[in-house]
Tab-separated table of C-alpha atoms in Angstrom:
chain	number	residue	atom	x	y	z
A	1	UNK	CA	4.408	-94.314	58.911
A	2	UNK	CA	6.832	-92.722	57.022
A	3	UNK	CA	8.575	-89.816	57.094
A	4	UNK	CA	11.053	-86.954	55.362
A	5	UNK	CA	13.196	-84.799	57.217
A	6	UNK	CA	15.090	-82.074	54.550
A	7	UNK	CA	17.580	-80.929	56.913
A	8	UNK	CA	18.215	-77.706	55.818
A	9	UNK	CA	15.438	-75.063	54.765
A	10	UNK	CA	17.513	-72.536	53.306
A	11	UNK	CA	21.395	-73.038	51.462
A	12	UNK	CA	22.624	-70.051	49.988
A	13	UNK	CA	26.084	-70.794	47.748
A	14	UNK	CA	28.008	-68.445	45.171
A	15	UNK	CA	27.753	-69.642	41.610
A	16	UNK	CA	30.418	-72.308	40.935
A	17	UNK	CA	30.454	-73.212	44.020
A	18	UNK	CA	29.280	-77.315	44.976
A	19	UNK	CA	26.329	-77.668	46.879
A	20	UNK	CA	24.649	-80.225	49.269
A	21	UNK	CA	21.464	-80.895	49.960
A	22	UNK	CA	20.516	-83.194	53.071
A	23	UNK	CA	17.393	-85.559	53.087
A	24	UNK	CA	17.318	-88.237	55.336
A	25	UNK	CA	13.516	-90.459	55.799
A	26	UNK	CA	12.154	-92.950	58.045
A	27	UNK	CA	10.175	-95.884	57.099
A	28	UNK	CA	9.867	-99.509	58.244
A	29	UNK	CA	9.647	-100.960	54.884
A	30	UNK	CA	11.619	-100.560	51.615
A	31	UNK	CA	11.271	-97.417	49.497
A	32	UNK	CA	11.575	-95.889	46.514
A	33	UNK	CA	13.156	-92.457	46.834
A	34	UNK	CA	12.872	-89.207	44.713
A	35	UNK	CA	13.838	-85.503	44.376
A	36	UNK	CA	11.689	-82.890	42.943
A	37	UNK	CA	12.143	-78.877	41.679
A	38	UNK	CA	10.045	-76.384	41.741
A	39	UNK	CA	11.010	-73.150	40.227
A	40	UNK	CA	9.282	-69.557	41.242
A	41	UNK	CA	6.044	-69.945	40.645
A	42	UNK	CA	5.799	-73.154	38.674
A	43	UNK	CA	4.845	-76.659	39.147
A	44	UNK	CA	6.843	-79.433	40.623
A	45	UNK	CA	8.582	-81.511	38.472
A	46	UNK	CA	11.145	-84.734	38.411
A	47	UNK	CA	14.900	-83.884	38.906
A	48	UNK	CA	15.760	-87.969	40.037
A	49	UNK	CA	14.624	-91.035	41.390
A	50	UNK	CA	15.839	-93.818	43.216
A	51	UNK	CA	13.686	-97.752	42.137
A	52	UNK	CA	16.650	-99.994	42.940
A	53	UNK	CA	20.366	-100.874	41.143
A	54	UNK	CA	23.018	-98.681	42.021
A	55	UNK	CA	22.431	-96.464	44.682
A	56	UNK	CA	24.349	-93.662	43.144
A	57	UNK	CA	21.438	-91.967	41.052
A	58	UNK	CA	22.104	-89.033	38.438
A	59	UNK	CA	19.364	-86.945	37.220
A	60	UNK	CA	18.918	-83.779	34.793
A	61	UNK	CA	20.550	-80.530	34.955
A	62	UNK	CA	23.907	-82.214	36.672
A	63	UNK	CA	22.365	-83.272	39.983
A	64	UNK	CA	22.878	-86.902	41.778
A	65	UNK	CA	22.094	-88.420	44.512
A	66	UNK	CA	22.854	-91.172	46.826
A	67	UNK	CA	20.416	-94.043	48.663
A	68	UNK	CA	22.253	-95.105	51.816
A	69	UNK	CA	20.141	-97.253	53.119
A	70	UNK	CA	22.357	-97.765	56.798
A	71	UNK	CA	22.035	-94.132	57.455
A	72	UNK	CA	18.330	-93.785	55.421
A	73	UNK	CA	19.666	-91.255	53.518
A	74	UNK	CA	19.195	-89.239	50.039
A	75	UNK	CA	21.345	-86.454	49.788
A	76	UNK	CA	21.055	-84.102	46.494
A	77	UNK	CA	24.507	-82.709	45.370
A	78	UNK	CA	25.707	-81.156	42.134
A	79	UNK	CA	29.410	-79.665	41.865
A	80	UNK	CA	29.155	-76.819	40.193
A	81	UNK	CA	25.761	-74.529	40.558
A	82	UNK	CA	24.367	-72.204	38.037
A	83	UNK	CA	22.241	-68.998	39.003
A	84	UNK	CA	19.529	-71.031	36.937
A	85	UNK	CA	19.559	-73.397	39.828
A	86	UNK	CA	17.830	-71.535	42.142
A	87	UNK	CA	14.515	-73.136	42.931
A	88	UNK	CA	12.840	-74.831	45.965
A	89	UNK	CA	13.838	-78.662	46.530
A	90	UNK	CA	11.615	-81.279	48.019
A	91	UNK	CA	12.755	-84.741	48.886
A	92	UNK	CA	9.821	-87.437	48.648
A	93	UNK	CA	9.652	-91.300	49.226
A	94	UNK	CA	7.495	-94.097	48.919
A	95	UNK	CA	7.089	-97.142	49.891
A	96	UNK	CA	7.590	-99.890	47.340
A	97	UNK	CA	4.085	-100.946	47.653
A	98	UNK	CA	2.292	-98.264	48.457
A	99	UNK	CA	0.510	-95.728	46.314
A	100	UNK	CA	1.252	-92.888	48.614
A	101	UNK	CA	4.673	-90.507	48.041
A	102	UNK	CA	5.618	-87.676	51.231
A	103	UNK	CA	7.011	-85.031	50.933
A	104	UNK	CA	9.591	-83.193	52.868
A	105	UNK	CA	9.500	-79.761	53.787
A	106	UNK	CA	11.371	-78.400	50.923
A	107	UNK	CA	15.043	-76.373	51.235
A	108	UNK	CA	15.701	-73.462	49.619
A	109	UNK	CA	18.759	-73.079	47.072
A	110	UNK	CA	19.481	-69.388	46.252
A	111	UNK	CA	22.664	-69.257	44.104
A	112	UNK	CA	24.385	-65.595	44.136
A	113	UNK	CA	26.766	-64.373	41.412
B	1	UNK	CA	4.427	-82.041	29.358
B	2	UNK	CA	1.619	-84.239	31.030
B	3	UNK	CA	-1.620	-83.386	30.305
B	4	UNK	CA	-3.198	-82.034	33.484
B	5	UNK	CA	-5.163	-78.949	33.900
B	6	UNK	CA	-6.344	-77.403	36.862
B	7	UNK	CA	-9.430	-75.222	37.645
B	8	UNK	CA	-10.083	-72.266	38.583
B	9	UNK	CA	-5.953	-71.163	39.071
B	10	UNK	CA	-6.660	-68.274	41.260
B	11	UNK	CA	-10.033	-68.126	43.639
B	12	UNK	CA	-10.583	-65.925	46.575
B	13	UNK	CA	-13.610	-66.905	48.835
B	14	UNK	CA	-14.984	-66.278	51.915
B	15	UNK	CA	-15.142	-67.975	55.048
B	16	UNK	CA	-18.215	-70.432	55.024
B	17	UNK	CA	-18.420	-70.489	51.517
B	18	UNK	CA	-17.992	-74.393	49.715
B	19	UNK	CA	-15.135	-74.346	46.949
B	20	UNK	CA	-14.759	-77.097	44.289
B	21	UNK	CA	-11.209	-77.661	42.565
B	22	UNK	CA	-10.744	-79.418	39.317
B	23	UNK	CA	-7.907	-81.414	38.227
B	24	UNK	CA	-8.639	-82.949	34.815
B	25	UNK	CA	-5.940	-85.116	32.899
B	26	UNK	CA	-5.804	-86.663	29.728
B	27	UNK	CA	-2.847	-89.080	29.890
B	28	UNK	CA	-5.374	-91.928	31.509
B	29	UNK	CA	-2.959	-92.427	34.386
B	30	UNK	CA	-4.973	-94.582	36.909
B	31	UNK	CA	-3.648	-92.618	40.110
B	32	UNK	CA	-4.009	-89.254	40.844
B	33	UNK	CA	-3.737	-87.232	44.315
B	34	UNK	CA	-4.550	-84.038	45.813
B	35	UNK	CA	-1.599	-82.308	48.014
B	36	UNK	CA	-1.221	-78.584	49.247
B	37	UNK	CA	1.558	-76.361	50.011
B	38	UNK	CA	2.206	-74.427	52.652
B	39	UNK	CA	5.722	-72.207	53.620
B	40	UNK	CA	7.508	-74.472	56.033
B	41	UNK	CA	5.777	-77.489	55.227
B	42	UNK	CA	6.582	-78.692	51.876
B	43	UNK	CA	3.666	-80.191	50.308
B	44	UNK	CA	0.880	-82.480	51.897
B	45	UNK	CA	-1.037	-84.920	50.582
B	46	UNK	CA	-5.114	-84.598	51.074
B	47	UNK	CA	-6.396	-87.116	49.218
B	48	UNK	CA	-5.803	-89.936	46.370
B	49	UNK	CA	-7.697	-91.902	44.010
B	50	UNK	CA	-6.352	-95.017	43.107
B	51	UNK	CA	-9.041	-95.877	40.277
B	52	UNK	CA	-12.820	-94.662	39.493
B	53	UNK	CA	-14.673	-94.206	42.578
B	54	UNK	CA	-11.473	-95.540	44.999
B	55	UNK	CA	-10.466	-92.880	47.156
B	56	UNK	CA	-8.409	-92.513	49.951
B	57	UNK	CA	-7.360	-90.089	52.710
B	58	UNK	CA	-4.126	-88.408	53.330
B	59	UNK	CA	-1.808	-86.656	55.705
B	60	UNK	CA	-4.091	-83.828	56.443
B	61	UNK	CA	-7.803	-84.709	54.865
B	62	UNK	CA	-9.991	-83.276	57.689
B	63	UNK	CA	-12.094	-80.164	55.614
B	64	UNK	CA	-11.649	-81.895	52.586
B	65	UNK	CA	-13.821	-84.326	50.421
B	66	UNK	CA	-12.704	-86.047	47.191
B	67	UNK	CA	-14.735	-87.176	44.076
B	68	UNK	CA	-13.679	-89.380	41.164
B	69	UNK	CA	-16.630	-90.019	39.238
B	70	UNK	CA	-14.465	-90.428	35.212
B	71	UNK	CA	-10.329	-92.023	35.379
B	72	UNK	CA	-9.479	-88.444	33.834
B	73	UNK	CA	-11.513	-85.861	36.729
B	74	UNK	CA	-11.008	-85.574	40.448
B	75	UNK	CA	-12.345	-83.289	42.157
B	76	UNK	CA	-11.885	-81.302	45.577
B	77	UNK	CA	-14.386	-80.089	47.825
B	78	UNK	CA	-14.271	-77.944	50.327
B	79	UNK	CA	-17.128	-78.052	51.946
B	80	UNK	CA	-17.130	-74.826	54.382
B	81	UNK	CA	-13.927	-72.596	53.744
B	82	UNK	CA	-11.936	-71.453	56.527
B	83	UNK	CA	-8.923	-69.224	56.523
B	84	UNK	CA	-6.778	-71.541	57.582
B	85	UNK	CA	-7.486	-73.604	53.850
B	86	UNK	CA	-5.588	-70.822	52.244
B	87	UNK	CA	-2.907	-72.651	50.393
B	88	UNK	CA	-1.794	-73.408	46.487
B	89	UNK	CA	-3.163	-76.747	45.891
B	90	UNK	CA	-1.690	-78.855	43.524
B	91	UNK	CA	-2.897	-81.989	41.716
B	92	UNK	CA	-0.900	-84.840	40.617
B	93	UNK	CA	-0.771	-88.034	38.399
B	94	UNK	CA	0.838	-91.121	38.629
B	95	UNK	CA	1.534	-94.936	37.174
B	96	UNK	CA	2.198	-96.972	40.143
B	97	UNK	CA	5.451	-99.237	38.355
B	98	UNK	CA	7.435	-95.515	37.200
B	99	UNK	CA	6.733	-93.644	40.791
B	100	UNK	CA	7.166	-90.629	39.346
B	101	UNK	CA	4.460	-87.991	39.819
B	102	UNK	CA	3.402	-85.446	37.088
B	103	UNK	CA	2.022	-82.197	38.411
B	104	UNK	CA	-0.393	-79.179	37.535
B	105	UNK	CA	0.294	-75.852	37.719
B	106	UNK	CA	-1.483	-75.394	40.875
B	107	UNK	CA	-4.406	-73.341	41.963
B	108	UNK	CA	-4.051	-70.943	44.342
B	109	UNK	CA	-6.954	-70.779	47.308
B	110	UNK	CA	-7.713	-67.378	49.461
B	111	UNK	CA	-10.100	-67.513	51.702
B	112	UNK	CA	-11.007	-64.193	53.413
């Protein structure tokens, strides 16, 4: 079965600043891996995704990501935040041939001034 | 934005009571799932539909039924409410060969 740990819950950073956000996910087979954003009170929508190709993924707004498959990773990072970037992140994966996508338990960014 | 709309947004309900959520889309996407969030658990998936009348169950599916009687309704039932159902349910869509899911706006459930 698989599974997403989001290693932090809550990362508070000063605007500017670079941020880091840890998802690491079990699963015996090979995945597909994605981020998501929700901002307060909105829907969840698409920030990146990881299909195959370079493992190195960038997605809107500045963010990226990278698939390490050794350490079954997906950290989120962008290097300079905006006060517009606070919003709840959720790491997800699925497997390649599954119909199914988990969810981690979401972390927290809350960008001060 | 995709094209999915879900019904009612806001419902309070008692304990007992059975509670129907819609999630109607109109981009004839062939998959489309039911999770909920809760505070500390990110969201959870309930149920899926992978075509008309295929239906599956999720990470947390006991309390829940699923219909999917058209490719652009499915529907979730709660049969008898309980309290600890409260949660903002959200529905979502998806082609199988992009990955990426496309997601209401959520409906929020308060069962007294």
């Amino acid at each position: 079965a698989q599974s997403v740990t989001q290693l932090d819950s809550q990362v508070p950073v000063f605007e500017e600043a670079p941020v880091e956000l840890r998802c690491n996910y079990s699963s015996s087979v090979s995945v597909y891996l994605f981020w998501y954003v929700q901002y307060p009170n909105q829907g969840l929508q698409l920030l990146l995704k990881y299909l195959s190709g370079s493992t190195l993924v960038k997605g809107i707004n500045g963010f990226e990501a990278e698939f390490n498959k050794s350490q079954t990773s997906f950290h989120l990072r962008k290097p300079s935040v905006h006060i517009s970037d606070t919003a709840e992140y959720f790491c997800a994966v699925r497997d390649t041939g599954g119909f199914k996508t988990i969810f981690g338990a979401g972390t927290r960014l809350f960008v001060k001034a | 934005d995709a094209g999915i709309t879900q019904s009612p947004r806001h419902k309070v309900t008692e304990t007992g009571t059975p509670v129907t959520l819609r999630c109607h889309q109109t981009e004839n996407h062939r998959y489309m799932y039911w999770y909920r969030q809760d505070p500390g658990h990110g969201l959870r998936l309930i149920h899926y539909s992978y075509g008309v009348k295929d239906t599956d169950k999720g990470e947390v599916s006991d309390g829940y039924s699923v219909s999917r009687s058209k490719t652009e309704d499915f529907l979730l039932t709660l049969e008898s409410a309980t309290s600890s159902q409260t949660s903002v349910y959200f529905c979502a869509i998806s082609e199988i060969d992009t990955g990426e899911l496309f997601f209401g706006e959520g409906s929020r459930l308060t069962v007294l």
